[in-house]
PDB file of C-alpha atoms in Angstrom:
ATOM      1  CA  UNK A   1       0.000   0.000   0.000  1.00 57.00           C
ATOM      2  CA  UNK A   2       1.445   3.362  -0.929  1.00 69.00           C
ATOM      3  CA  UNK A   3       1.594   6.478   1.223  1.00 68.00           C
ATOM      4  CA  UNK A   4      -1.489   8.122  -0.300  1.00 64.00           C
ATOM      5  CA  UNK A   5      -3.674   5.053   0.184  1.00 66.00           C
ATOM      6  CA  UNK A   6      -2.645   4.783   3.820  1.00 64.00           C
ATOM      7  CA  UNK A   7      -3.153   8.488   4.390  1.00 63.00           C
ATOM      8  CA  UNK A   8      -6.621   8.655   2.842  1.00 59.00           C
ATOM      9  CA  UNK A   9      -7.831   5.465   4.526  1.00 63.00           C
ATOM     10  CA  UNK A  10      -7.689   7.377   7.817  1.00 61.00           C
ATOM     11  CA  UNK A  11     -10.583   9.595   6.745  1.00 58.00           C
ATOM     12  CA  UNK A  12     -14.198   8.820   6.056  1.00 62.00           C
ATOM     13  CA  UNK A  13     -15.488  10.272   2.774  1.00 59.00           C
ATOM     14  CA  UNK A  14     -17.147  13.139   4.681  1.00 58.00           C
ATOM     15  CA  UNK A  15     -13.971  13.887   6.663  1.00 59.00           C
ATOM     16  CA  UNK A  16     -11.973  13.914   3.441  1.00 58.00           C
ATOM     17  CA  UNK A  17     -14.464  16.303   1.854  1.00 62.00           C
ATOM     18  CA  UNK A  18     -14.303  18.614   4.877  1.00 66.00           C
ATOM     19  CA  UNK A  19     -10.506  18.496   5.056  1.00 79.00           C
ATOM     20  CA  UNK A  20      -9.967  19.772   1.518  1.00 87.00           C
ATOM     21  CA  UNK A  21     -11.521  23.147   2.341  1.00 89.00           C
ATOM     22  CA  UNK A  22      -8.761  24.087   4.773  1.00 90.00           C
ATOM     23  CA  UNK A  23      -5.876  23.986   2.267  1.00 92.00           C
ATOM     24  CA  UNK A  24      -8.132  25.572  -0.358  1.00 94.00           C
ATOM     25  CA  UNK A  25      -8.935  28.452   2.044  1.00 95.00           C
ATOM     26  CA  UNK A  26      -5.296  28.948   2.988  1.00 95.00           C
ATOM     27  CA  UNK A  27      -4.077  28.664  -0.618  1.00 96.00           C
ATOM     28  CA  UNK A  28      -6.555  31.215  -1.894  1.00 97.00           C
ATOM     29  CA  UNK A  29      -5.642  33.454   1.028  1.00 97.00           C
ATOM     30  CA  UNK A  30      -2.000  33.343  -0.009  1.00 98.00           C
ATOM     31  CA  UNK A  31      -2.868  34.096  -3.651  1.00 97.00           C
ATOM     32  CA  UNK A  32      -4.742  37.249  -2.569  1.00 97.00           C
ATOM     33  CA  UNK A  33      -2.159  38.343  -0.006  1.00 98.00           C
ATOM     34  CA  UNK A  34       0.742  37.736  -2.376  1.00 97.00           C
ATOM     35  CA  UNK A  35      -0.877  39.856  -5.082  1.00 97.00           C
ATOM     36  CA  UNK A  36      -1.396  42.632  -2.512  1.00 98.00           C
ATOM     37  CA  UNK A  37       2.173  42.429  -1.176  1.00 98.00           C
ATOM     38  CA  UNK A  38       3.811  42.265  -4.599  1.00 97.00           C
ATOM     39  CA  UNK A  39       1.803  45.208  -5.952  1.00 96.00           C
ATOM     40  CA  UNK A  40       2.346  47.252  -2.786  1.00 97.00           C
ATOM     41  CA  UNK A  41       6.068  46.690  -2.268  1.00 97.00           C
ATOM     42  CA  UNK A  42       7.226  45.650  -5.743  1.00 96.00           C
ATOM     43  CA  UNK A  43       8.847  42.407  -4.650  1.00 95.00           C
ATOM     44  CA  UNK A  44      10.110  41.764  -8.161  1.00 90.00           C
ATOM     45  CA  UNK A  45       7.755  39.021  -9.253  1.00 90.00           C
ATOM     46  CA  UNK A  46       4.852  40.600 -11.152  1.00 91.00           C
ATOM     47  CA  UNK A  47       5.746  44.092  -9.962  1.00 93.00           C
ATOM     48  CA  UNK A  48       9.175  45.672  -9.783  1.00 94.00           C
ATOM     49  CA  UNK A  49      10.078  48.014  -6.926  1.00 94.00           C
ATOM     50  CA  UNK A  50       9.992  51.070  -9.193  1.00 95.00           C
ATOM     51  CA  UNK A  51       6.435  50.247 -10.343  1.00 94.00           C
ATOM     52  CA  UNK A  52       5.032  49.450  -6.889  1.00 96.00           C
ATOM     53  CA  UNK A  53       2.134  51.200  -5.225  1.00 96.00           C
ATOM     54  CA  UNK A  54       4.553  52.613  -2.629  1.00 96.00           C
ATOM     55  CA  UNK A  55       6.542  54.171  -5.465  1.00 96.00           C
ATOM     56  CA  UNK A  56       3.425  56.061  -6.484  1.00 96.00           C
ATOM     57  CA  UNK A  57       2.417  53.869  -9.402  1.00 96.00           C
ATOM     58  CA  UNK A  58      -1.213  52.834  -9.744  1.00 96.00           C
ATOM     59  CA  UNK A  59      -1.577  49.085  -9.112  1.00 96.00           C
ATOM     60  CA  UNK A  60      -4.374  48.826 -11.690  1.00 95.00           C
ATOM     61  CA  UNK A  61      -3.152  51.014 -14.549  1.00 93.00           C
ATOM     62  CA  UNK A  62      -0.912  48.497 -16.303  1.00 89.00           C
ATOM     63  CA  UNK A  63      -3.564  45.833 -16.426  1.00 91.00           C
ATOM     64  CA  UNK A  64      -6.645  47.964 -17.041  1.00 93.00           C
ATOM     65  CA  UNK A  65      -4.977  50.093 -19.680  1.00 90.00           C
ATOM     66  CA  UNK A  66      -3.449  47.308 -21.757  1.00 87.00           C
ATOM     67  CA  UNK A  67      -4.960  43.882 -20.952  1.00 82.00           C
ATOM     68  CA  UNK A  68      -8.683  44.214 -21.680  1.00 81.00           C
ATOM     69  CA  UNK A  69      -9.405  43.974 -25.400  1.00 82.00           C
ATOM     70  CA  UNK A  70     -12.863  42.439 -25.565  1.00 82.00           C
ATOM     71  CA  UNK A  71     -16.309  43.982 -25.857  1.00 86.00           C
ATOM     72  CA  UNK A  72     -15.985  45.661 -22.438  1.00 90.00           C
ATOM     73  CA  UNK A  73     -12.439  46.948 -22.959  1.00 90.00           C
ATOM     74  CA  UNK A  74     -13.461  50.614 -23.150  1.00 92.00           C
ATOM     75  CA  UNK A  75     -15.155  50.425 -19.758  1.00 94.00           C
ATOM     76  CA  UNK A  76     -12.178  48.785 -18.060  1.00 94.00           C
ATOM     77  CA  UNK A  77      -9.648  50.999 -19.882  1.00 94.00           C
ATOM     78  CA  UNK A  78     -11.458  54.075 -18.557  1.00 94.00           C
ATOM     79  CA  UNK A  79     -10.934  52.851 -14.975  1.00 95.00           C
ATOM     80  CA  UNK A  80      -7.138  52.685 -15.327  1.00 93.00           C
ATOM     81  CA  UNK A  81      -5.342  54.870 -12.821  1.00 92.00           C
ATOM     82  CA  UNK A  82      -8.502  55.872 -10.955  1.00 96.00           C
ATOM     83  CA  UNK A  83      -7.438  56.244  -7.319  1.00 97.00           C
ATOM     84  CA  UNK A  84     -10.783  54.935  -6.022  1.00 97.00           C
ATOM     85  CA  UNK A  85     -10.443  51.804  -8.163  1.00 97.00           C
ATOM     86  CA  UNK A  86      -6.847  51.383  -6.962  1.00 97.00           C
ATOM     87  CA  UNK A  87      -7.909  51.547  -3.314  1.00 98.00           C
ATOM     88  CA  UNK A  88     -10.921  49.263  -3.802  1.00 97.00           C
ATOM     89  CA  UNK A  89      -8.789  46.700  -5.617  1.00 97.00           C
ATOM     90  CA  UNK A  90      -5.958  46.738  -3.091  1.00 98.00           C
ATOM     91  CA  UNK A  91      -8.251  46.735  -0.050  1.00 98.00           C
ATOM     92  CA  UNK A  92     -10.201  43.900  -1.659  1.00 98.00           C
ATOM     93  CA  UNK A  93      -7.054  41.803  -2.075  1.00 98.00           C
ATOM     94  CA  UNK A  94      -5.899  42.558   1.470  1.00 98.00           C
ATOM     95  CA  UNK A  95      -9.299  42.157   3.134  1.00 98.00           C
ATOM     96  CA  UNK A  96     -10.213  38.920   1.393  1.00 98.00           C
ATOM     97  CA  UNK A  97      -6.714  37.516   1.928  1.00 98.00           C
ATOM     98  CA  UNK A  98      -6.645  38.298   5.664  1.00 98.00           C
ATOM     99  CA  UNK A  99     -10.223  37.085   6.207  1.00 96.00           C
ATOM    100  CA  UNK A 100      -9.467  33.777   4.486  1.00 96.00           C
ATOM    101  CA  UNK A 101      -6.194  33.384   6.375  1.00 96.00           C
ATOM    102  CA  UNK A 102      -7.823  33.969   9.768  1.00 95.00           C
ATOM    103  CA  UNK A 103     -11.165  32.310   8.977  1.00 93.00           C
ATOM    104  CA  UNK A 104     -12.977  35.450  10.124  1.00 94.00           C
ATOM    105  CA  UNK A 105     -15.681  37.185   8.130  1.00 93.00           C
ATOM    106  CA  UNK A 106     -15.691  34.305   5.694  1.00 93.00           C
ATOM    107  CA  UNK A 107     -19.105  35.075   4.246  1.00 93.00           C
ATOM    108  CA  UNK A 108     -18.263  38.698   3.531  1.00 95.00           C
ATOM    109  CA  UNK A 109     -14.862  37.651   2.156  1.00 96.00           C
ATOM    110  CA  UNK A 110     -16.447  34.991  -0.050  1.00 96.00           C
ATOM    111  CA  UNK A 111     -18.903  37.454  -1.571  1.00 97.00           C
ATOM    112  CA  UNK A 112     -16.329  40.254  -1.966  1.00 97.00           C
ATOM    113  CA  UNK A 113     -13.699  37.882  -3.345  1.00 98.00           C
ATOM    114  CA  UNK A 114     -16.186  36.395  -5.811  1.00 98.00           C
ATOM    115  CA  UNK A 115     -17.120  39.869  -7.027  1.00 98.00           C
ATOM    116  CA  UNK A 116     -13.453  40.827  -7.408  1.00 97.00           C
ATOM    117  CA  UNK A 117     -12.681  37.632  -9.327  1.00 97.00           C
ATOM    118  CA  UNK A 118     -15.770  38.021 -11.523  1.00 96.00           C
ATOM    119  CA  UNK A 119     -14.766  41.572 -12.498  1.00 95.00           C
ATOM    120  CA  UNK A 120     -11.227  40.461 -13.351  1.00 94.00           C
ATOM    121  CA  UNK A 121     -12.640  37.562 -15.385  1.00 93.00           C
ATOM    122  CA  UNK A 122     -15.072  39.924 -17.130  1.00 93.00           C
ATOM    123  CA  UNK A 123     -12.252  42.311 -18.002  1.00 91.00           C
ATOM    124  CA  UNK A 124     -10.311  39.481 -19.654  1.00 88.00           C
ATOM    125  CA  UNK A 125     -13.057  38.459 -22.081  1.00 87.00           C
ATOM    126  CA  UNK A 126     -12.575  36.963 -24.565  1.00 81.00           C
ATOM    127  CA  UNK A 127     -10.268  34.561 -22.750  1.00 80.00           C
ATOM    128  CA  UNK A 128      -7.026  33.840 -24.530  1.00 80.00           C
ATOM    129  CA  UNK A 129      -6.811  30.088 -23.953  1.00 84.00           C
ATOM    130  CA  UNK A 130     -10.367  28.977 -23.223  1.00 86.00           C
ATOM    131  CA  UNK A 131     -13.747  30.379 -24.245  1.00 83.00           C
ATOM    132  CA  UNK A 132     -15.100  30.412 -20.684  1.00 85.00           C
ATOM    133  CA  UNK A 133     -13.040  28.821 -17.926  1.00 92.00           C
ATOM    134  CA  UNK A 134      -9.975  30.291 -16.278  1.00 92.00           C
ATOM    135  CA  UNK A 135      -8.515  30.484 -12.787  1.00 95.00           C
ATOM    136  CA  UNK A 136     -10.855  33.312 -11.763  1.00 95.00           C
ATOM    137  CA  UNK A 137     -13.906  31.081 -12.239  1.00 96.00           C
ATOM    138  CA  UNK A 138     -12.164  28.336 -10.249  1.00 97.00           C
ATOM    139  CA  UNK A 139     -11.475  30.853  -7.452  1.00 98.00           C
ATOM    140  CA  UNK A 140     -15.144  31.893  -7.486  1.00 98.00           C
ATOM    141  CA  UNK A 141     -16.202  28.249  -7.166  1.00 97.00           C
ATOM    142  CA  UNK A 142     -13.822  27.782  -4.229  1.00 96.00           C
ATOM    143  CA  UNK A 143     -15.167  30.938  -2.572  1.00 96.00           C
ATOM    144  CA  UNK A 144     -18.747  29.710  -3.016  1.00 96.00           C
ATOM    145  CA  UNK A 145     -17.730  26.429  -1.396  1.00 93.00           C
ATOM    146  CA  UNK A 146     -16.021  28.263   1.469  1.00 93.00           C
ATOM    147  CA  UNK A 147     -19.144  30.344   1.994  1.00 93.00           C
ATOM    148  CA  UNK A 148     -21.190  27.180   2.461  1.00 89.00           C
ATOM    149  CA  UNK A 149     -18.744  24.965   4.359  1.00 85.00           C
ATOM    150  CA  UNK A 150     -18.552  25.608   8.124  1.00 78.00           C
ATOM    151  CA  UNK A 151     -15.625  23.184   8.536  1.00 72.00           C
ATOM    152  CA  UNK A 152     -13.534  25.534   6.387  1.00 74.00           C
ATOM    153  CA  UNK A 153     -14.221  28.390   8.796  1.00 72.00           C
ATOM    154  CA  UNK A 154     -13.446  26.724  12.090  1.00 76.00           C
ATOM    155  CA  UNK A 155     -10.320  24.634  11.578  1.00 77.00           C
ATOM    156  CA  UNK A 156      -6.925  26.337  11.734  1.00 84.00           C
ATOM    157  CA  UNK A 157      -8.592  29.695  12.224  1.00 90.00           C
ATOM    158  CA  UNK A 158      -9.880  32.242  14.712  1.00 92.00           C
ATOM    159  CA  UNK A 159     -13.471  31.599  13.622  1.00 90.00           C
ATOM    160  CA  UNK A 160     -14.751  30.252  16.940  1.00 91.00           C
ATOM    161  CA  UNK A 161     -13.413  33.272  18.819  1.00 93.00           C
ATOM    162  CA  UNK A 162     -14.740  35.606  16.104  1.00 92.00           C
ATOM    163  CA  UNK A 163     -18.205  34.064  16.159  1.00 91.00           C
ATOM    164  CA  UNK A 164     -18.421  34.574  19.927  1.00 94.00           C
ATOM    165  CA  UNK A 165     -17.661  38.291  19.819  1.00 95.00           C
ATOM    166  CA  UNK A 166     -20.463  40.714  20.588  1.00 96.00           C
ATOM    167  CA  UNK A 167     -20.046  42.308  17.139  1.00 96.00           C
ATOM    168  CA  UNK A 168     -20.728  39.059  15.283  1.00 94.00           C
ATOM    169  CA  UNK A 169     -23.506  38.025  17.654  1.00 95.00           C
ATOM    170  CA  UNK A 170     -25.230  41.347  16.901  1.00 96.00           C
ATOM    171  CA  UNK A 171     -24.450  41.106  13.167  1.00 95.00           C
ATOM    172  CA  UNK A 172     -24.419  37.399  12.187  1.00 91.00           C
ATOM    173  CA  UNK A 173     -23.759  38.231   8.527  1.00 90.00           C
ATOM    174  CA  UNK A 174     -20.152  38.928   9.639  1.00 90.00           C
ATOM    175  CA  UNK A 175     -19.485  35.212  10.309  1.00 86.00           C
TER     176      UNK A 175
END
């Protein structure tokens, strides 16, 4: 018996299904946080230091000005460099990333993250390599699953503490 067979035999099918949400939540968190950090500080991966947000360069201009070329390109091009769009985008990446990392505000993060991913997907139409599916749709599907899966909220997170705060008890939509 190989390692994977032995490992997966330890879980019932339901436990296995619940367990997958934790690495999905943490992975998606890192994707969002990394995009925020790289665009903010210019860590040299997608963004160089001289084109970072801290250097005064809009984190959305490069993409919104040059990437969209489909039927909605004019709309997205017109948003390039708009300071409100920059702040909404960056706060969205940071907020969704932190919420997913900590397991707090998962429902709000799932909705906000899905909206962010949908807008990025919409801006990329028509897709270069596939007529419909790309990573943004996959991220939306993961976020929908996280919204609906309580096990993803409570394991390796601060969710139990968060859910017992007076704020969340008074406003349950913040769970």
